[in-house]
PDB file of C-alpha atoms in Angstrom:
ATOM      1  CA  UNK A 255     -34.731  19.570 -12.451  1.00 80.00           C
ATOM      2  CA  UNK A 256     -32.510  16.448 -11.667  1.00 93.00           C
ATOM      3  CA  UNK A 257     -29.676  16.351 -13.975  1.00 97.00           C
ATOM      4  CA  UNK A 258     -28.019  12.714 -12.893  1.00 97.00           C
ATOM      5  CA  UNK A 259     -25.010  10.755 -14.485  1.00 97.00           C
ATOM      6  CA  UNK A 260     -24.995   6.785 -14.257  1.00 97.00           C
ATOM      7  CA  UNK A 261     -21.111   5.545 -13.613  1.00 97.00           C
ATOM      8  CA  UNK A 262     -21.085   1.883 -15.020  1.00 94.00           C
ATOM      9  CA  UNK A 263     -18.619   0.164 -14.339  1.00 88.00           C
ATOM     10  CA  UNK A 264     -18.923  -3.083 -16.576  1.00 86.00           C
ATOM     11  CA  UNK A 265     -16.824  -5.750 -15.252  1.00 85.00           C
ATOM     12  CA  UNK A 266     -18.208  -5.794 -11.997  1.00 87.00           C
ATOM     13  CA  UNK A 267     -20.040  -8.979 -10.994  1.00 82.00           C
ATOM     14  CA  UNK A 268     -17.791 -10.608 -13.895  1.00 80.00           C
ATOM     15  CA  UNK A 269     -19.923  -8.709 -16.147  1.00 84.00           C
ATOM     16  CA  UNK A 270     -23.475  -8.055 -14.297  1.00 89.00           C
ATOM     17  CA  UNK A 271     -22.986  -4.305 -14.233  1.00 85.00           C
ATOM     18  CA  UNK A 272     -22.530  -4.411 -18.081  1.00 89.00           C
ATOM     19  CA  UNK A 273     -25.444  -6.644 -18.385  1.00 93.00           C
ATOM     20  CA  UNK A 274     -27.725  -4.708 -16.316  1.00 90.00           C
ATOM     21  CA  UNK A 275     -26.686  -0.994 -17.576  1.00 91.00           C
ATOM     22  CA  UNK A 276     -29.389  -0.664 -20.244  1.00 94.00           C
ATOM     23  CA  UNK A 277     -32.097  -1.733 -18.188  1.00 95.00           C
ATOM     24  CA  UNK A 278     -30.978   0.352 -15.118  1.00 95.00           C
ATOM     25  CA  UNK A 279     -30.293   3.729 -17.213  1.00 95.00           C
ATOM     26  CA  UNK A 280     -33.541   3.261 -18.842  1.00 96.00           C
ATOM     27  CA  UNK A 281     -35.579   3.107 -15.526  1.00 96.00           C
ATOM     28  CA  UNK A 282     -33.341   6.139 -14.289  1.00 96.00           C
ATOM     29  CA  UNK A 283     -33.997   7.789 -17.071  1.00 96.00           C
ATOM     30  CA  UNK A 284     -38.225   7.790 -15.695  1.00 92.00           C
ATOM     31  CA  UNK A 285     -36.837   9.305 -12.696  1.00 94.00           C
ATOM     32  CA  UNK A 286     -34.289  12.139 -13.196  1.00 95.00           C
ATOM     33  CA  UNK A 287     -35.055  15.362 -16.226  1.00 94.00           C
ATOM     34  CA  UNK A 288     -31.390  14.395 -17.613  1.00 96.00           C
ATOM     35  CA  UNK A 289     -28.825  11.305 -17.524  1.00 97.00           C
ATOM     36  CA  UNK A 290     -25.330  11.048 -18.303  1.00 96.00           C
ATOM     37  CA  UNK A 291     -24.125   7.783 -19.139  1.00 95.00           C
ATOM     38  CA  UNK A 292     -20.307   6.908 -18.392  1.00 95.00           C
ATOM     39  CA  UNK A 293     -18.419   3.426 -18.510  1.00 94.00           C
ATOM     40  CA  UNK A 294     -15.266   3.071 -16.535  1.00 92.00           C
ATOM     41  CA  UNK A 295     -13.314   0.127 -18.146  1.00 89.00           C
ATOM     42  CA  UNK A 296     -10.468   0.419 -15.716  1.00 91.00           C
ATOM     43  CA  UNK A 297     -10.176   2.133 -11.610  1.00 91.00           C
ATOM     44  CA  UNK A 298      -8.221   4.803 -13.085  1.00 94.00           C
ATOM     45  CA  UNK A 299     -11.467   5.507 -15.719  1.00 93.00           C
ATOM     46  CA  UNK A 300     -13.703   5.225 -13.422  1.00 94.00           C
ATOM     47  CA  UNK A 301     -12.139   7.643 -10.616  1.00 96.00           C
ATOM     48  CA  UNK A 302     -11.859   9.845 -13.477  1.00 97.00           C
ATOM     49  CA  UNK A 303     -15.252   9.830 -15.075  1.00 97.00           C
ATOM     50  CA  UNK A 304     -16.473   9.841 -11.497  1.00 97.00           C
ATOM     51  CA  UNK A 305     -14.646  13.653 -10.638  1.00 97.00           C
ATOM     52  CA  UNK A 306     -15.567  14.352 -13.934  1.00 96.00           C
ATOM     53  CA  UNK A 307     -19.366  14.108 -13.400  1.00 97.00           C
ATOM     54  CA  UNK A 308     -19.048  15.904  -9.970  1.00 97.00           C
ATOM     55  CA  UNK A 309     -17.445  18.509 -11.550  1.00 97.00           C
ATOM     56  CA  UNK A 310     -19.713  18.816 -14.446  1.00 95.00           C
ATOM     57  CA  UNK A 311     -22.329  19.593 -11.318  1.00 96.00           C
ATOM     58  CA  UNK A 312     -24.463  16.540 -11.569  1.00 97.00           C
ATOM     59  CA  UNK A 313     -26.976  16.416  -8.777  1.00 97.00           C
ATOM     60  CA  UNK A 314     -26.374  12.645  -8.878  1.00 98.00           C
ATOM     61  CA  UNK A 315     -23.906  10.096  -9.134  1.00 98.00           C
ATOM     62  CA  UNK A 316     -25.502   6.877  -9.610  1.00 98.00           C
ATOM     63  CA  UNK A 317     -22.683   4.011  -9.443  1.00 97.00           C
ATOM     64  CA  UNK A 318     -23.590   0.433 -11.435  1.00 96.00           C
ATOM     65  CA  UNK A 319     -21.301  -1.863 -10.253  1.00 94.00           C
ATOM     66  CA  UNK A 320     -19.528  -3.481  -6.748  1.00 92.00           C
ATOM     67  CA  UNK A 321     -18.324  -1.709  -4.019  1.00 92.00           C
ATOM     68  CA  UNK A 322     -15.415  -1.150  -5.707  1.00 92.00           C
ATOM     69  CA  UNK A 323     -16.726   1.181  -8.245  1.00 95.00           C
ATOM     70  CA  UNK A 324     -18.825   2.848  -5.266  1.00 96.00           C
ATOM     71  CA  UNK A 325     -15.252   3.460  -3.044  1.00 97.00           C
ATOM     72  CA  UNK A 326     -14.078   4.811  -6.302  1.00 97.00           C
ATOM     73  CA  UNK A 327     -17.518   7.337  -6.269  1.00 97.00           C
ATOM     74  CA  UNK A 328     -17.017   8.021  -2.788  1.00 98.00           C
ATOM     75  CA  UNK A 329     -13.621   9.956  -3.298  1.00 98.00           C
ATOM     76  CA  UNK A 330     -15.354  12.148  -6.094  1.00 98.00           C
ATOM     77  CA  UNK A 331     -18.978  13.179  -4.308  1.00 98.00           C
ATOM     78  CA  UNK A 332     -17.237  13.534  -0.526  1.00 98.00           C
ATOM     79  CA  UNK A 333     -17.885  16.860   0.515  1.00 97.00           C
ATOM     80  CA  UNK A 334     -19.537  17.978  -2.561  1.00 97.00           C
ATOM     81  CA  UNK A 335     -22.649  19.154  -3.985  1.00 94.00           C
ATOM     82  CA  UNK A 336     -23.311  15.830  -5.784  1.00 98.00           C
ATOM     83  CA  UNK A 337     -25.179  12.860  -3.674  1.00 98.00           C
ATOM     84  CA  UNK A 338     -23.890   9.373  -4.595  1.00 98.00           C
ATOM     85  CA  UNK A 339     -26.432   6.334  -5.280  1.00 98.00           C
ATOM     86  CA  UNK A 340     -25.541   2.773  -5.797  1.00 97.00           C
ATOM     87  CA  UNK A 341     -27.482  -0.260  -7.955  1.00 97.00           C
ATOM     88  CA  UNK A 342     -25.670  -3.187  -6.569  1.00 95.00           C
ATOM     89  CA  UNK A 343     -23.875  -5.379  -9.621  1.00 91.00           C
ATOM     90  CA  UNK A 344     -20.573  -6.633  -7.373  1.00 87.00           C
ATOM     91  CA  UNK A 345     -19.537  -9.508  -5.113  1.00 80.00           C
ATOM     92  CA  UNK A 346     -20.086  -7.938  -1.449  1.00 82.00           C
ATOM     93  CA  UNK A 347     -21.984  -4.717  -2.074  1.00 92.00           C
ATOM     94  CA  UNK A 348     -21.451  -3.798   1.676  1.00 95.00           C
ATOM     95  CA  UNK A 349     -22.239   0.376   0.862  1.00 96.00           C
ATOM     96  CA  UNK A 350     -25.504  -0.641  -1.180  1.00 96.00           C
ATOM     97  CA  UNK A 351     -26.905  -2.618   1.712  1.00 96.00           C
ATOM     98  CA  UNK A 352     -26.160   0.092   4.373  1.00 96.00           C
ATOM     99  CA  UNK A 353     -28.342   2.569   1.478  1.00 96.00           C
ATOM    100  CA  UNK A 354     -31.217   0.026   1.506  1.00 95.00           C
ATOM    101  CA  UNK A 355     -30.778   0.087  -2.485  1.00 95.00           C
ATOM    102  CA  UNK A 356     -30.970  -3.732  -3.435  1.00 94.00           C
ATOM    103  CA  UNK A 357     -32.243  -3.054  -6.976  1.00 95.00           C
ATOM    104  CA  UNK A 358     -32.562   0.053  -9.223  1.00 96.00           C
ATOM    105  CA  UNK A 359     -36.233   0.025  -8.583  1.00 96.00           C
ATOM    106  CA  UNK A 360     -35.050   1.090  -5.037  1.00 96.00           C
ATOM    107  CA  UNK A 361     -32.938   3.977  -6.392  1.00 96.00           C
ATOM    108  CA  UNK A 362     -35.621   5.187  -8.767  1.00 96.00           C
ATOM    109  CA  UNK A 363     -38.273   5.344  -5.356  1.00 95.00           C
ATOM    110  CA  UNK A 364     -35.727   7.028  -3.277  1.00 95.00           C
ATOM    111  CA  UNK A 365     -35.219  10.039  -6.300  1.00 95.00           C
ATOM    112  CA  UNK A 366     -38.539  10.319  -6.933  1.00 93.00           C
ATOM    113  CA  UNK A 367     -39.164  11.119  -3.345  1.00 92.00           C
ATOM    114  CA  UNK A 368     -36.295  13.402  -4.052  1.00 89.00           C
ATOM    115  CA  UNK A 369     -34.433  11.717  -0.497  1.00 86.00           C
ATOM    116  CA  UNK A 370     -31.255  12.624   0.524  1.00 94.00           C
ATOM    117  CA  UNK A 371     -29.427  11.692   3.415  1.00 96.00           C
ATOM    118  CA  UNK A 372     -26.503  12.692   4.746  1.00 98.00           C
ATOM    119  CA  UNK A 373     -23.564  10.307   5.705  1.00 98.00           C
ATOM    120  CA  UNK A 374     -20.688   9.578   7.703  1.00 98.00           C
ATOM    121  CA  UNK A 375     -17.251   8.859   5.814  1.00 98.00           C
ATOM    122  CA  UNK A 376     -13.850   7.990   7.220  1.00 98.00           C
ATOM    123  CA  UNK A 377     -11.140   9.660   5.652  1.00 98.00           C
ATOM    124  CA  UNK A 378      -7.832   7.901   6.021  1.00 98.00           C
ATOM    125  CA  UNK A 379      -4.505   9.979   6.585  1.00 96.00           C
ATOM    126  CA  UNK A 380      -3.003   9.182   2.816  1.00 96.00           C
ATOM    127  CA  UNK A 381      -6.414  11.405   1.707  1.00 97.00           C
ATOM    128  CA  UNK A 382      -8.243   8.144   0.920  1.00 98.00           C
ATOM    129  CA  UNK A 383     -11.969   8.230   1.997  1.00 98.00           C
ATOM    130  CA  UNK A 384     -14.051   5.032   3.114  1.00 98.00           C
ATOM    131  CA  UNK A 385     -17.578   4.788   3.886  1.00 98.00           C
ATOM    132  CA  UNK A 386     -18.021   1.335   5.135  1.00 98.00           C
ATOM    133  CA  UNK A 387     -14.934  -0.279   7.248  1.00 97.00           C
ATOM    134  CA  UNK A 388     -11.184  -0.117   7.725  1.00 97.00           C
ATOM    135  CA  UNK A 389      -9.178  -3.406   8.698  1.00 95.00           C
ATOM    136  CA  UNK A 390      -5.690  -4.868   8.903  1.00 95.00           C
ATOM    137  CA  UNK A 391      -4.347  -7.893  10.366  1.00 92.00           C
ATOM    138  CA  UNK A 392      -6.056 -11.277   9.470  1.00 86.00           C
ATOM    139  CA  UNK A 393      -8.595  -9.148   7.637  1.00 79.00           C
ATOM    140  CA  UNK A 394      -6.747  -7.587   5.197  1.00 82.00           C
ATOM    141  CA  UNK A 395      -4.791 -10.446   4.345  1.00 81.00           C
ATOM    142  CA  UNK A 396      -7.924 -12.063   4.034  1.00 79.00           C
ATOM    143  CA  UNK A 397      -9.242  -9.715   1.727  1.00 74.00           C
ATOM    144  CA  UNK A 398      -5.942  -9.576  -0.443  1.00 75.00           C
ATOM    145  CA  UNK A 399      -6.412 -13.205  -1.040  1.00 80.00           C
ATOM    146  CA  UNK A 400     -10.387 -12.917  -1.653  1.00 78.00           C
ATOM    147  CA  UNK A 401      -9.582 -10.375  -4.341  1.00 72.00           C
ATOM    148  CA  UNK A 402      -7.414 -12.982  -6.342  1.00 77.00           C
ATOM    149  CA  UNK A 403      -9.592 -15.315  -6.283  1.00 77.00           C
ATOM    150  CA  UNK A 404     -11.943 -15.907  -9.093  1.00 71.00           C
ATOM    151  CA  UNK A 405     -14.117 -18.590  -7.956  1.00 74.00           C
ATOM    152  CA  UNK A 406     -16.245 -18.677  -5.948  1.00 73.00           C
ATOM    153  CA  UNK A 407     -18.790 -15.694  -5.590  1.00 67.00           C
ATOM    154  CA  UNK A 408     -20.228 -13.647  -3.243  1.00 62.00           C
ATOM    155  CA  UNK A 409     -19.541 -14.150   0.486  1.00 63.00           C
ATOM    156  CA  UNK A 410     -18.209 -17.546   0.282  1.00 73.00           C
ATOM    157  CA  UNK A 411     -15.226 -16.176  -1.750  1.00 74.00           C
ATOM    158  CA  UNK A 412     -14.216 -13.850   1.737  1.00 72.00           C
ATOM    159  CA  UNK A 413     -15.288 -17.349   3.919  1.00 77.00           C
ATOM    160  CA  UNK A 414     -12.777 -19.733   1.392  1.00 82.00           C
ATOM    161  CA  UNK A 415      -9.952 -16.745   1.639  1.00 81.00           C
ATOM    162  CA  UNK A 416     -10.501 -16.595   5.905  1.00 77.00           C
ATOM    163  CA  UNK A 417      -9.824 -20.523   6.321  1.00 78.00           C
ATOM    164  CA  UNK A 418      -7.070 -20.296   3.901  1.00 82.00           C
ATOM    165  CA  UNK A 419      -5.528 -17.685   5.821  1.00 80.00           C
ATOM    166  CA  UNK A 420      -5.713 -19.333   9.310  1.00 79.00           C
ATOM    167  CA  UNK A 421      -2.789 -21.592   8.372  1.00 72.00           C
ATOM    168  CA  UNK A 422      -0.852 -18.573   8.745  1.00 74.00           C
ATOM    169  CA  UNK A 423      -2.429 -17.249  11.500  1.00 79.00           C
ATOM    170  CA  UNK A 424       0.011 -15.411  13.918  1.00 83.00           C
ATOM    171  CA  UNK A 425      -0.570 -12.405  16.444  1.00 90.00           C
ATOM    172  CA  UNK A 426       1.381  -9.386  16.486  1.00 94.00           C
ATOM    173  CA  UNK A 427       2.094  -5.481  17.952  1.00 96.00           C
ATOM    174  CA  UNK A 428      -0.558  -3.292  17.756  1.00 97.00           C
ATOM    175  CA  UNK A 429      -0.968   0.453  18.995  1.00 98.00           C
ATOM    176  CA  UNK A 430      -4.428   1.610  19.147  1.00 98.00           C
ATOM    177  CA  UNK A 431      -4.691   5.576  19.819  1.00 98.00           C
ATOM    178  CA  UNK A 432      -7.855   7.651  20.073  1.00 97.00           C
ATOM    179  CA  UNK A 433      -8.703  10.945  21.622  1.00 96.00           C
ATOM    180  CA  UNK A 434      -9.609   8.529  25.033  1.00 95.00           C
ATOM    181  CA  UNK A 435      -5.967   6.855  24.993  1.00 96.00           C
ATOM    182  CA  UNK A 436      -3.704   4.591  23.778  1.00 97.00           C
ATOM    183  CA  UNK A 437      -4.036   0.898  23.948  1.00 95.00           C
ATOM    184  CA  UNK A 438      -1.189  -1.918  23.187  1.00 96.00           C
ATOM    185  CA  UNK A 439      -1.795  -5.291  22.170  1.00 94.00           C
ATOM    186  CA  UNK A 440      -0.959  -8.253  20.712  1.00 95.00           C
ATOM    187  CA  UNK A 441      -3.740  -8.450  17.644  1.00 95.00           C
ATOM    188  CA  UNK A 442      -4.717 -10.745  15.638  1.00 93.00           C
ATOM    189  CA  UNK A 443      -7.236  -8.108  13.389  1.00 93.00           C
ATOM    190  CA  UNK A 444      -8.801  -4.592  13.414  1.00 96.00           C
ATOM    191  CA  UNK A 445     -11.565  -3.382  12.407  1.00 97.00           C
ATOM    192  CA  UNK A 446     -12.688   0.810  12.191  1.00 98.00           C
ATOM    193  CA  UNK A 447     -16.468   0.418  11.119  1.00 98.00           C
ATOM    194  CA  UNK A 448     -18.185   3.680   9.796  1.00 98.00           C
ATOM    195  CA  UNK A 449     -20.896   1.002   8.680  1.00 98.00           C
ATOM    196  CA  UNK A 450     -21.183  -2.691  10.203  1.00 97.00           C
ATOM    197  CA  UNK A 451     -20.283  -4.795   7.373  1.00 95.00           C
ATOM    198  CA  UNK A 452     -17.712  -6.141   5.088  1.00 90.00           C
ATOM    199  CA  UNK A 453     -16.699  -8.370   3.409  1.00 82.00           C
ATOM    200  CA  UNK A 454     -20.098  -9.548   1.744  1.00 85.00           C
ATOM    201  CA  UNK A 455     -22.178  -8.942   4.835  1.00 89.00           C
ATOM    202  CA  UNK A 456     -20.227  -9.614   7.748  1.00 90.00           C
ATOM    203  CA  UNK A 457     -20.921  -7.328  10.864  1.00 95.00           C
ATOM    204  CA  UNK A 458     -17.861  -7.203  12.279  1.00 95.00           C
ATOM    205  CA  UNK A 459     -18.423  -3.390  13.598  1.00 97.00           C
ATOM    206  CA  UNK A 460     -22.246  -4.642  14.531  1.00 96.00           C
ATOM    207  CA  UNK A 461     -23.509  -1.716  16.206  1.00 96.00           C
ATOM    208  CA  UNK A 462     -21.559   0.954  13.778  1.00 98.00           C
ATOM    209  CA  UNK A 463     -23.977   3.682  12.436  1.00 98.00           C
ATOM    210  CA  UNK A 464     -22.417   5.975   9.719  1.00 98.00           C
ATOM    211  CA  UNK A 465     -24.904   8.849  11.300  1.00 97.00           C
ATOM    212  CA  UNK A 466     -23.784   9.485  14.685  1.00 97.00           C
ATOM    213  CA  UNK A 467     -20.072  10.800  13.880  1.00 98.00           C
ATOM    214  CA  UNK A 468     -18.251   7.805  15.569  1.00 98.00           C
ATOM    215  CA  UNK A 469     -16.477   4.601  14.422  1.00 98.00           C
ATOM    216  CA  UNK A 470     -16.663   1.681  16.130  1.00 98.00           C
ATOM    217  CA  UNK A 471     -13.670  -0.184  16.627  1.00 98.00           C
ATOM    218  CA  UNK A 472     -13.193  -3.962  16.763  1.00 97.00           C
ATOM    219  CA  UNK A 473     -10.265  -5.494  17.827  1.00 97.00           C
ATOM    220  CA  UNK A 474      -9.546  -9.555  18.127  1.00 94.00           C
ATOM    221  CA  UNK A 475      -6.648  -9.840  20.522  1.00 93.00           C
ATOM    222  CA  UNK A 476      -4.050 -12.579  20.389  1.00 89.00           C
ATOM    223  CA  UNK A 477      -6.140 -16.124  20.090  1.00 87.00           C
ATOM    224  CA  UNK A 478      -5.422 -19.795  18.862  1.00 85.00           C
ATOM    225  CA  UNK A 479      -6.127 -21.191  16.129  1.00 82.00           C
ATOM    226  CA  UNK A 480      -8.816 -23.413  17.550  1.00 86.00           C
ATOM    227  CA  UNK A 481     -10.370 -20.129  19.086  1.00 86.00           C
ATOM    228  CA  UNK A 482     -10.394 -18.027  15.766  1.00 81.00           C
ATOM    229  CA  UNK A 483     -12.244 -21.226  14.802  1.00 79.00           C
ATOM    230  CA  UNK A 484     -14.728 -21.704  16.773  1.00 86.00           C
ATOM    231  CA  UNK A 485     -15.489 -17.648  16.862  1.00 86.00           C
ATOM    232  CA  UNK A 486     -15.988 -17.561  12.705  1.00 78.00           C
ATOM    233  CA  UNK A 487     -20.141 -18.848  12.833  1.00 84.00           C
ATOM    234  CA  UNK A 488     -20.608 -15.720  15.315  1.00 90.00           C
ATOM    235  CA  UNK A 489     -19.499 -13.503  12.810  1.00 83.00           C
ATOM    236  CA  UNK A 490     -22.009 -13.927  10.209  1.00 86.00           C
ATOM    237  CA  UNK A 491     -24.274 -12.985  13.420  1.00 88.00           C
ATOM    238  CA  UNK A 492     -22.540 -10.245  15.261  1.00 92.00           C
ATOM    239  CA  UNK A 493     -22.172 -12.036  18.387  1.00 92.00           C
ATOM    240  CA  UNK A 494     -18.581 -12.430  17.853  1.00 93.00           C
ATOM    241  CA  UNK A 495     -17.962  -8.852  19.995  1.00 91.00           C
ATOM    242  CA  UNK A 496     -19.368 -11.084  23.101  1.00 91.00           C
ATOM    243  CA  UNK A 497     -15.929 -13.387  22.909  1.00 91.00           C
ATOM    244  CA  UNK A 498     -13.499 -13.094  25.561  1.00 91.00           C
ATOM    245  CA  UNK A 499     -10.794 -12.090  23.037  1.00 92.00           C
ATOM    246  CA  UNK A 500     -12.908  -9.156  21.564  1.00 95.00           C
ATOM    247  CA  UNK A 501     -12.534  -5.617  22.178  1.00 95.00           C
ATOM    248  CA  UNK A 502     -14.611  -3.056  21.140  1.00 96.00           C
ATOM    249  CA  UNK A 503     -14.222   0.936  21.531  1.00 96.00           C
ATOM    250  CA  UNK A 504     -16.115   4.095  20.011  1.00 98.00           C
ATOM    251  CA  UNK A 505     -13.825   7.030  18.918  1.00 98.00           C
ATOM    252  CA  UNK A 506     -13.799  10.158  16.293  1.00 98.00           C
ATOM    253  CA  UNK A 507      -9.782   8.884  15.424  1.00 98.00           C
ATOM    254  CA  UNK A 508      -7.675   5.992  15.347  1.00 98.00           C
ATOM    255  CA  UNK A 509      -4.633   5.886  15.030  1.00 98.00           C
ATOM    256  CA  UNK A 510      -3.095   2.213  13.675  1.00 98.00           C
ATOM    257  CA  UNK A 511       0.408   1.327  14.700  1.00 98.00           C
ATOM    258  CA  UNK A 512       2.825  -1.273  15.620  1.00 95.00           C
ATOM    259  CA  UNK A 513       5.704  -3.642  14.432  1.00 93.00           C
ATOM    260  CA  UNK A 514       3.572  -5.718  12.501  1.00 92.00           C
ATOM    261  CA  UNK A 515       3.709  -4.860   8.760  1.00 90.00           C
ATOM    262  CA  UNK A 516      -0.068  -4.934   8.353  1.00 93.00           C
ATOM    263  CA  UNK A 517      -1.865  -3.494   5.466  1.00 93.00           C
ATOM    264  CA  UNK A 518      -5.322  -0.951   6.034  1.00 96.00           C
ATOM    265  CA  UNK A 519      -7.949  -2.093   4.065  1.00 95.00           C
ATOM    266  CA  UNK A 520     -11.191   0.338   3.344  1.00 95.00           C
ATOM    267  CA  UNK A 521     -14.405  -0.543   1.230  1.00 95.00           C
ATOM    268  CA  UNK A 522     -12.133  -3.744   0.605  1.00 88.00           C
ATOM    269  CA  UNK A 523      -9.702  -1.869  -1.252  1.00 92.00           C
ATOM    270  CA  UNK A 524      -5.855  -1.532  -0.505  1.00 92.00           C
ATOM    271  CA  UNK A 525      -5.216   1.549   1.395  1.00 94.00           C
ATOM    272  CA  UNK A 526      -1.563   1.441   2.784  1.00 93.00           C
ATOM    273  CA  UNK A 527       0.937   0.382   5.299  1.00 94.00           C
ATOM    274  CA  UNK A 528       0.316   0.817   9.263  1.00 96.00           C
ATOM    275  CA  UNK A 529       0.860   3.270  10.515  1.00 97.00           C
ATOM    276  CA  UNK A 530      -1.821   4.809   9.719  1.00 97.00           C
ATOM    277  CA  UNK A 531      -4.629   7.326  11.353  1.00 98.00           C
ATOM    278  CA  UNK A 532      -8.254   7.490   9.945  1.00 98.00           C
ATOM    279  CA  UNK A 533     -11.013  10.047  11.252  1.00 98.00           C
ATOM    280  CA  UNK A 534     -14.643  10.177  11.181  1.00 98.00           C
ATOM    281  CA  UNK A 535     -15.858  13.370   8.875  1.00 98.00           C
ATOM    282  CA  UNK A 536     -19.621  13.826  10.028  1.00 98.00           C
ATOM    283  CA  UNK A 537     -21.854  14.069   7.090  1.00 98.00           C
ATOM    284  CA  UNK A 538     -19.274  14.372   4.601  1.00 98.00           C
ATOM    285  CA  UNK A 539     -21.415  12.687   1.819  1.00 98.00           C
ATOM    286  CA  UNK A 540     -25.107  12.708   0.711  1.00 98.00           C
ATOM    287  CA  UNK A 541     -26.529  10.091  -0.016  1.00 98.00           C
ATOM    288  CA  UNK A 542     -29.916   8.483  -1.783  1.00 97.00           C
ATOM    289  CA  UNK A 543     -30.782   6.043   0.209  1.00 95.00           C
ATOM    290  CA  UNK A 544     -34.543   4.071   0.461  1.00 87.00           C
TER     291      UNK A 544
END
């Protein structure tokens, strides 16, 4: 028997989860012997419904909403008994693209075939997990502006928030420390990538596999205006780690530091101050996945 619960989180996708949720708990309900159905009006519902399912012993946690609500699943099925699914109804839905779940059609396949996977997850030093990347610098700041914005959607909210934040573009300090050594640098972003993507689908950790108990680690070193410029089309591709000003690294830690006042970023949500140290945790989540 498959006794699943279905996390909804309604205002995601300014109101597609809530939209969708009938539709999606009726085709889960095909799939799995018994469903729960919760709705998280707020974060601090929806972390709580979210441990609550776990610890009723659900074999399931299916999330309906961004990757917000799925960070917020994340800290309640790591290293647990429950796997975590996710039917995409956000803005950037980074996490459900990694899973191959585009629709809930793709969830219902994957628990049918009764698939689990396990996965990779970061787990920052404040107790905060992450399963798709880490940032500060130009990113972060980036992302606290793309989160106030209301208009527009999708990825071109993140691409609006990055021009808007080159006018205050500025390098500063950064310590970078992993079990190979310590590196410092004037930075203009970082990125720790369990997954490639953020921010709506850009690979800025391109070759980052949340299987083979590494992060990948992007750094931008101090560049110009007019460089950051002309280096923005190559992210959308990846080719952005072939720059002169790129640096990229593999590691099991990092350690963030410097005199720089950044903010850490993970699964686009505010994680704290630098510094800060965040550590890959082999196969500390199961996942359904197509």
């Amino acid at each position: 028997m498959t006794h699943a619960a279905l996390l909804v989180c309604p205002t995601s996708g300014k109101g597609k989860a809530a939209r969708m949720a009938g539709t999606v708990a009726a085709s889960l309900r095909d799939a799995v012997d018994r469903l729960d159905l919760h709705v998280g009006y707020s974060a601090g519902d929806t972390a709580r419904l979210a441990r609550k399912a776990v610890a009723d012993g659900v074999d399931v946690l299916v999330v309906l909403g961004g990757d917000g609500g799925a960070h917020l699943g994340v800290q309640a099925c790591a290293e647990s008994g429950t796997a975590l699914a996710v039917v995409p109804a956000g803005t950037g839905n980074d996490l459900a693209a990694v899973l191959g779940t585009a629709t809930v059609a793709d969830v219902v396949t994957a628990l049918r075939s009764g698939s689990r996977t396990p996965f990779d997850l970061g787990l920052v030093s404040n107790g905060t997990w992450f399963a798709t990347v880490l940032c500060a610098g130009f990113d972060s700041a980036v992302n606290e502006r793309a989160n106030a914005m209301r208009w527009p959607a999708g990825p071109r909210r993140y691409d609006l928030a990055i021009l808007a934040e080159l006018a205050a573009l500025r390098s500063l300090p950064l310590v970078v420390e992993t079990e190979h050594g310590v590196e410092e640098l004037d930075a203009t972003l970082v990125a720790v990538g369990n997954t490639p993507n953020y921010g709506g689908g850009i690979p800025i950790c391109p070759d980052a596999d949340p299987a083979d108990g590494l992060f990948d680690v992007t750094v931008v070193t101090a560049v110009s205006r007019t460089a950051l410029v002309r280096m923005l089309p190559t992210l959308r591709t990846g080719g952005h780690v072939e720059h002169v000003a790129v640096r990229t690294l593999r590691a099991k830690s990092v350690r963030l530091a410097g005199d720089n006042g950044w903010v850490g970023y993970a699964d686009g949500e505010r994680v704290e101050e630098l510094p800060l140290t965040a550590e890959c945790r082999p196969g500390a989540l199961t996942v359904v996945s197509a």
